[in-house]
Structures are given as C-alpha cells and as structure tokens.
XYZ file of C-alpha atoms in Angstrom:
383
model
C 144.911 192.082 123.854
C 147.021 189.098 124.875
C 145.926 187.324 128.078
C 149.284 187.014 129.836
C 147.858 184.620 132.429
C 146.667 182.224 129.732
C 150.024 182.474 127.954
C 151.907 181.784 131.193
C 149.670 178.793 131.942
C 150.422 177.291 128.526
C 154.137 177.850 129.042
C 153.897 176.424 132.575
C 152.144 173.300 131.294
C 154.662 172.658 128.527
C 157.633 173.466 130.763
C 156.294 171.225 133.522
C 155.800 168.275 131.199
C 159.308 168.679 129.814
C 160.912 169.181 133.231
C 159.196 166.134 134.692
C 160.115 163.995 131.678
C 163.794 164.974 131.692
C 164.254 164.611 135.448
C 166.424 163.140 136.979
C 168.697 162.923 133.930
C 168.509 166.697 133.621
C 167.028 169.082 136.187
C 165.635 172.176 134.503
C 165.793 175.390 136.568
C 162.582 176.504 138.265
C 160.085 178.384 136.143
C 158.887 180.353 139.163
C 160.425 181.214 142.529
C 158.380 182.870 145.270
C 160.194 184.872 147.913
C 158.143 185.418 151.046
C 159.942 188.579 152.071
C 158.224 188.901 155.460
C 155.503 187.335 157.580
C 154.830 190.656 159.296
C 151.423 192.042 158.397
C 149.060 194.837 159.365
C 146.073 192.489 158.987
C 145.104 189.241 160.712
C 143.027 187.094 158.372
C 141.644 183.878 159.940
C 142.469 181.700 156.911
C 146.028 183.004 156.460
C 148.504 180.103 156.385
C 151.158 182.322 158.002
C 149.199 183.205 161.127
C 150.760 180.458 163.263
C 154.285 181.120 161.980
C 153.923 184.838 162.565
C 152.701 184.498 166.150
C 154.408 181.345 167.411
C 157.749 180.996 165.628
C 160.579 183.364 166.578
C 162.524 182.524 163.415
C 160.026 184.571 161.400
C 160.458 187.792 163.328
C 161.919 190.865 161.627
C 165.507 190.315 162.725
C 165.590 186.873 161.063
C 164.334 188.031 157.661
C 166.585 187.745 154.627
C 168.145 191.068 153.695
C 167.689 192.490 150.210
C 171.274 191.472 149.418
C 170.572 187.882 150.455
C 167.401 187.776 148.344
C 169.218 189.265 145.354
C 172.060 186.754 145.698
C 169.520 183.949 145.334
C 167.792 185.712 142.425
C 171.120 186.101 140.642
C 171.495 182.313 140.537
C 168.358 181.999 138.418
C 168.077 182.225 134.634
C 166.249 185.202 133.131
C 163.204 183.114 132.207
C 162.482 182.318 135.866
C 159.570 184.434 137.092
C 160.110 185.992 140.507
C 157.164 186.562 142.844
C 157.342 188.542 146.072
C 154.698 188.108 148.734
C 154.288 188.191 152.511
C 152.871 188.858 155.064
C 152.460 192.341 153.689
C 155.385 193.166 151.443
C 155.192 196.921 152.024
C 155.642 196.463 155.768
C 159.300 196.157 154.788
C 160.548 199.703 154.342
C 163.306 198.453 152.028
C 160.906 196.595 149.705
C 160.726 199.462 147.169
C 164.530 199.344 146.958
C 164.328 195.623 146.191
C 161.861 196.196 143.353
C 164.004 198.938 141.847
C 167.117 196.773 142.008
C 165.265 193.905 140.334
C 164.436 196.278 137.470
C 168.028 197.540 137.292
C 169.188 193.943 136.870
C 166.880 193.453 133.904
C 164.385 191.148 135.585
C 160.607 191.194 135.955
C 158.532 190.119 138.931
C 155.062 189.803 140.443
C 153.943 191.005 143.838
C 151.050 190.134 146.157
C 149.795 192.741 148.642
C 146.718 193.406 150.748
C 146.528 196.870 149.193
C 146.185 198.891 152.389
C 149.639 200.442 151.930
C 149.419 200.854 148.153
C 149.410 204.656 148.287
C 150.229 207.092 145.468
C 153.992 206.703 145.916
C 153.589 202.934 145.581
C 151.501 203.377 142.426
C 154.337 205.405 140.905
C 156.790 202.752 142.059
C 154.860 199.924 140.403
C 154.065 201.737 137.158
C 157.186 203.842 136.560
C 160.066 202.748 138.764
C 159.942 198.943 138.766
C 159.357 196.006 136.436
C 156.326 194.486 138.155
C 154.216 192.456 135.733
C 151.329 191.691 138.071
C 150.056 193.115 141.355
C 147.767 190.736 143.217
C 145.520 192.545 145.717
C 143.086 190.855 148.110
C 139.429 191.846 148.396
C 137.396 189.363 150.407
C 134.065 191.113 150.635
C 132.219 194.365 150.180
C 132.572 196.992 152.886
C 132.252 195.654 156.391
C 132.475 192.019 155.247
C 136.030 192.611 154.066
C 136.882 194.579 157.203
C 135.606 191.798 159.472
C 137.497 189.096 157.568
C 140.660 191.190 157.490
C 140.177 192.306 161.107
C 141.005 195.936 160.395
C 138.387 198.725 160.384
C 138.551 200.726 157.176
C 140.688 198.170 155.325
C 138.154 197.859 152.483
C 137.923 201.581 151.918
C 141.708 201.995 151.917
C 142.327 199.068 149.595
C 139.660 200.088 147.074
C 140.821 203.712 147.054
C 144.412 202.601 146.543
C 143.451 200.246 143.716
C 141.506 202.991 141.977
C 144.556 205.215 142.292
C 146.839 202.540 140.842
C 144.690 201.773 137.797
C 144.041 205.477 137.176
C 147.752 206.272 137.295
C 148.548 203.294 135.044
C 145.983 204.571 132.538
C 147.289 208.141 132.818
C 150.824 206.950 132.044
C 149.627 204.870 129.096
C 151.087 201.705 130.624
C 149.754 198.170 130.578
C 151.720 196.878 133.551
C 151.342 195.922 136.238
C 148.176 194.009 135.480
C 145.889 194.058 138.519
C 144.692 190.745 139.912
C 141.962 191.005 142.553
C 142.159 187.926 144.787
C 139.233 186.548 146.796
C 138.935 183.475 149.020
C 135.461 181.919 148.753
C 133.893 181.794 152.223
C 130.382 181.643 153.624
C 130.873 185.237 154.767
C 131.331 186.621 151.256
C 129.313 184.100 149.228
C 126.379 186.456 148.668
C 128.756 189.231 147.590
C 130.810 187.408 144.944
C 129.058 189.063 141.961
C 129.446 192.460 143.674
C 133.150 191.786 144.116
C 133.379 190.986 140.412
C 131.538 194.177 139.467
C 133.797 196.178 141.787
C 136.893 194.645 140.179
C 135.515 195.624 136.760
C 134.763 199.165 137.913
C 138.254 199.525 139.378
C 139.790 198.386 136.104
C 141.242 195.092 137.308
C 142.474 192.619 134.715
C 141.731 189.438 136.681
C 139.548 188.181 139.497
C 141.102 185.092 141.059
C 138.913 183.041 143.393
C 140.620 180.628 145.786
C 139.099 177.765 147.736
C 139.498 177.517 151.484
C 141.963 174.873 152.592
C 142.503 173.055 155.865
C 145.819 171.292 155.292
C 148.394 171.889 158.017
C 151.132 171.309 155.449
C 150.180 173.449 152.441
C 152.386 176.557 152.569
C 152.127 176.339 156.378
C 155.337 177.357 158.099
C 157.456 176.684 160.063
C 158.843 173.949 157.829
C 158.952 170.387 159.030
C 162.361 168.768 159.100
C 161.664 165.528 157.274
C 158.991 163.604 155.380
C 159.673 160.780 157.804
C 157.026 162.352 160.047
C 154.343 160.953 157.719
C 152.269 164.152 157.830
C 152.104 164.146 154.017
C 149.961 160.988 154.278
C 147.299 162.698 156.394
C 144.181 163.920 154.607
C 143.301 167.507 155.548
C 140.335 167.814 157.892
C 136.931 168.420 156.261
C 135.810 172.003 155.817
C 133.592 172.877 158.774
C 132.374 176.286 157.623
C 128.719 175.898 156.526
C 128.298 176.658 152.841
C 125.042 176.982 150.889
C 126.040 174.902 147.884
C 123.039 175.852 145.773
C 123.791 179.516 146.322
C 127.443 178.812 145.533
C 126.372 177.204 142.242
C 124.194 180.199 141.395
C 126.923 182.688 142.232
C 129.553 180.857 140.203
C 127.205 180.686 137.217
C 126.628 184.437 137.563
C 130.370 185.087 137.674
C 130.918 183.093 134.494
C 128.178 185.073 132.737
C 129.705 188.351 133.859
C 133.179 187.289 132.750
C 131.878 186.287 129.317
C 131.107 189.967 128.723
C 134.690 191.151 129.200
C 137.274 192.000 131.820
C 138.247 191.070 134.401
C 139.083 187.524 133.367
C 137.960 184.908 135.883
C 140.414 182.406 137.401
C 140.206 179.756 140.105
C 142.746 178.215 142.509
C 142.803 175.241 142.271
C 142.188 175.440 138.526
C 138.649 174.183 137.959
C 137.390 174.066 134.357
C 133.842 173.398 135.619
C 131.699 174.619 138.495
C 130.925 171.063 139.617
C 134.492 170.549 140.812
C 134.253 173.531 143.177
C 130.905 172.347 144.515
C 132.308 168.882 145.115
C 135.261 170.339 146.999
C 133.136 172.550 149.256
C 130.805 169.611 149.914
C 133.839 167.734 151.311
C 133.396 165.238 148.477
C 136.647 166.080 146.712
C 138.931 163.179 145.790
C 142.533 163.154 144.653
C 141.357 161.314 141.539
C 139.567 164.522 140.505
C 142.902 166.186 139.721
C 145.686 165.873 137.191
C 149.097 164.686 138.321
C 151.157 167.519 139.746
C 154.191 169.115 138.105
C 154.710 171.939 140.627
C 157.833 170.496 142.356
C 159.535 170.422 138.952
C 158.662 174.064 138.185
C 158.144 175.977 141.471
C 159.951 176.610 144.738
C 159.422 178.966 147.660
C 161.813 180.783 149.971
C 160.509 181.693 153.436
C 161.491 184.966 155.166
C 164.194 183.188 157.196
C 165.696 181.567 154.080
C 164.113 178.121 154.421
C 163.359 176.593 151.019
C 160.279 174.426 150.518
C 158.202 173.245 147.543
C 154.477 173.410 148.441
C 154.028 171.032 151.329
C 156.085 172.679 154.050
C 159.090 170.392 154.281
C 162.461 172.073 154.611
C 164.660 171.317 151.605
C 167.486 173.579 152.785
C 168.217 177.209 153.578
C 169.723 179.807 151.237
C 171.901 181.106 154.068
C 173.578 177.699 154.201
C 173.331 176.368 150.630
C 172.935 177.988 147.228
C 169.370 177.967 145.961
C 170.176 176.017 142.789
C 172.034 173.390 144.817
C 168.904 172.937 146.921
C 166.798 172.789 143.745
C 168.945 169.958 142.418
C 169.508 168.309 145.804
C 168.572 164.931 147.242
C 165.859 166.225 149.582
C 163.849 167.798 146.790
C 164.407 164.779 144.560
C 162.939 162.598 147.297
C 159.928 164.899 147.496
C 159.456 164.792 143.721
C 159.630 160.995 143.764
C 156.583 160.891 146.025
C 154.585 162.879 143.462
C 155.872 161.167 140.351
C 152.806 158.994 139.754
C 150.224 160.131 142.313
C 149.105 162.987 144.478
C 149.671 162.865 148.215
C 146.728 162.993 150.653
C 147.956 166.330 152.074
C 147.729 167.881 148.588
C 143.956 168.284 148.811
C 143.059 171.945 148.314
C 146.451 173.022 146.959
C 146.242 175.990 144.589
C 148.714 174.279 142.226
C 146.191 171.526 141.442
C 144.313 171.330 138.143
C 140.975 169.522 138.105
C 140.298 167.021 135.353
C 137.492 167.827 132.902
C 134.213 166.095 133.638
C 134.319 166.090 137.448
C 130.720 165.720 138.612
C 128.985 166.494 141.865
C 125.718 165.073 143.151
C 124.331 166.480 146.398
C 123.767 164.211 149.377
C 126.370 161.506 148.716
C 128.106 161.787 152.094
C 131.426 163.244 153.212
C 134.236 161.605 151.257
C 136.835 163.763 153.004
C 135.742 162.558 156.433
C 135.967 158.955 155.261
C 139.464 159.570 153.898
C 140.548 161.211 157.145
C 139.338 158.195 159.079
C 140.974 155.685 156.720
C 144.348 157.466 156.937
C 144.181 157.678 160.720
C-alpha cells in the first residue's frame, strides 16, 4: 500500500526546491494552506500555542471568525494541487464545520483536518468517510488514561477520544474505504514519556495509519497568535528559552528505540516533527543542545501559509502578512511583506525557528550527554 505521507514529503521537497529556485522571478502558488477555523476549544492543553490568543485576544472570539463563505472565497483562489488543512482550536466546535467539509467536496477538492477527537461521534465518522473528501484526520492522544486527561484538562477525554477513534476506523473498514487515514498525534513530554510505547500499541490496536510525535517548543513566535505587526520588532532574532521540563534522556532514548522497533513490524508508520532521521537529534534538542546548524535550510515560506480565524495571514513565525478580509490571499502570497520574510530565510535559519515542526534535521546529528546547555548560551548571546 502506498504511504501517502512519504509521497507527499517527496513532492513537498521537490516543489519547495523548485519554488525557492524560481522565486522571485516566478512565485509558485502555495502547496499547502492551513485554515485555523476557530481558536475555541473544549480542552485547555498547557502547551497549546493558541492558549494566549484564545484567552487574551478579543479578535479571536467567535464573532470575529471567518465565515464559511469567506474561507471558501480564499480556497477558490488556489489551484487544485494546493492541499487544504483545517484545524483549530477544535474544528467541530463550529457547528457549520460539517457544511464546510461537504462544500469542499462538492467543489472537487480534498483536505486534511486536525481534531482532538472528543467530538468525533458516529455522525462525524459518517461525515469523514462518506460525505466529505478528507484525506487525513489527525487526532491527538497525549497519554494513556488519566495522563491524557490531566494534560488535556478534561476528565474522560481519553475515553471519549479512543472510543470515537475506534468508531471511525471501524466504520471506515465497514465501508471498504481507505480515507481518511488516521494520524494519531502525540507531543513528547515528561508526563507521557513512560507511556510512549503504549500509545504506539494503542494506535496500532485502533487501526491508525500514522503516529506522529512532536517535540515541545518554547518559541513565542512559532504559530503563536496574535500576529505581530512587523519584523522590525526583532523578535525573530531571539532564541527561544530553554526547555525547563525535566526529561530523562536515557529513558527517552530507550523509548524512541522501542518505537522504531515496533514501527519496523508494520503500521502505524512513525513520524516526527521536526523531521528527525535519527534519535540523536531528538535527544540533543531535549537536552537544550540543539543548534540551527543541525537543520536543513527551510523552504516552508515558499510552500506553506496559514490563515488565522480572524483572517490574518502568516507563514510560520507569527508576523502578519495581510488579512483575507482586506486583500486576496494570492496577493498576500505574492506580496512584499512575505517576500521580505522569505529573504530572511533564503540562506539561513532564524534564531526563533528553533523547534519549528517544518524543520528537517540533517543526517549525522550527534548528541553527547553532559556538554552544557547550548540553548541557554544562545539566549544569552542574543540578549
């Protein structure tokens, strides 16, 4: 069976190289556009980058969210090869979200969604399998049982999410469908470190196609709304603070080795954000020894863009490039503000990029315990 994630990554790599080479003579359209349809959520995860925006910024309240018609107007500007992703917040908090998915299908497009799974009931399973064109459903599981509930700050969240996922994969199998593929998403924390192999085994039992593990990040700029007005603030030149959560690195090594052994035996396929080809890169990052030199040059601003619930458009670092209520999305994509942002990443990564899920680690990154905190030194040197 074809690994659609691996295929997309190869396409993304080739497209990114071409787009970066041709720019600014020719600006290729984005390969992927993420619409954050809401920041409202029924959970309250401590590492969520939207927590501040949701609680402190009035422009992300319900009455400021883009309507389905406004989202669809932006989608209609994009070529058919552009992959659309919808996430939140929790996407199903929006009562009109199913209508959006059905309209996307009616217009001959495909999309991905990301959800916490607590609202993924039987009607939503039918929606995803039969009534929409969703390629991938990413669902978060950050621990087993009470660990997940404590992280997600909702009693019973684990039980609801797992039951809903079982229902989705069972209905997909019953209908003889392959899509949507199910991507279980887990953030590696000290709270769930001992449970990572159990999470993998649970994902296998459920019938998930992927387990995607993400690293914690501390950057105040990575996908962290509200958007800043201008790069003149210099925040992009500030190294994110070191990770302060204690992490048993030897146990982390053991758990990652176990996960790779499990994945070698079949589904779900194992993925990491950032993309680490070797365990040593993850260990180095969690030891606060990560360096920008560990990663390949970035092509994300030439291939990806995000639209916040209020219509603000930003690349990855949260600088406002425009707003789709004021300017057409493709005009923003080809505009001076985004070109300026791309120029800063043409030949190097920016200090604030550390921890970004778009990064790809170079092969051969090594980690040796006890060499000191490189991140702390970088923070100090960048003031």
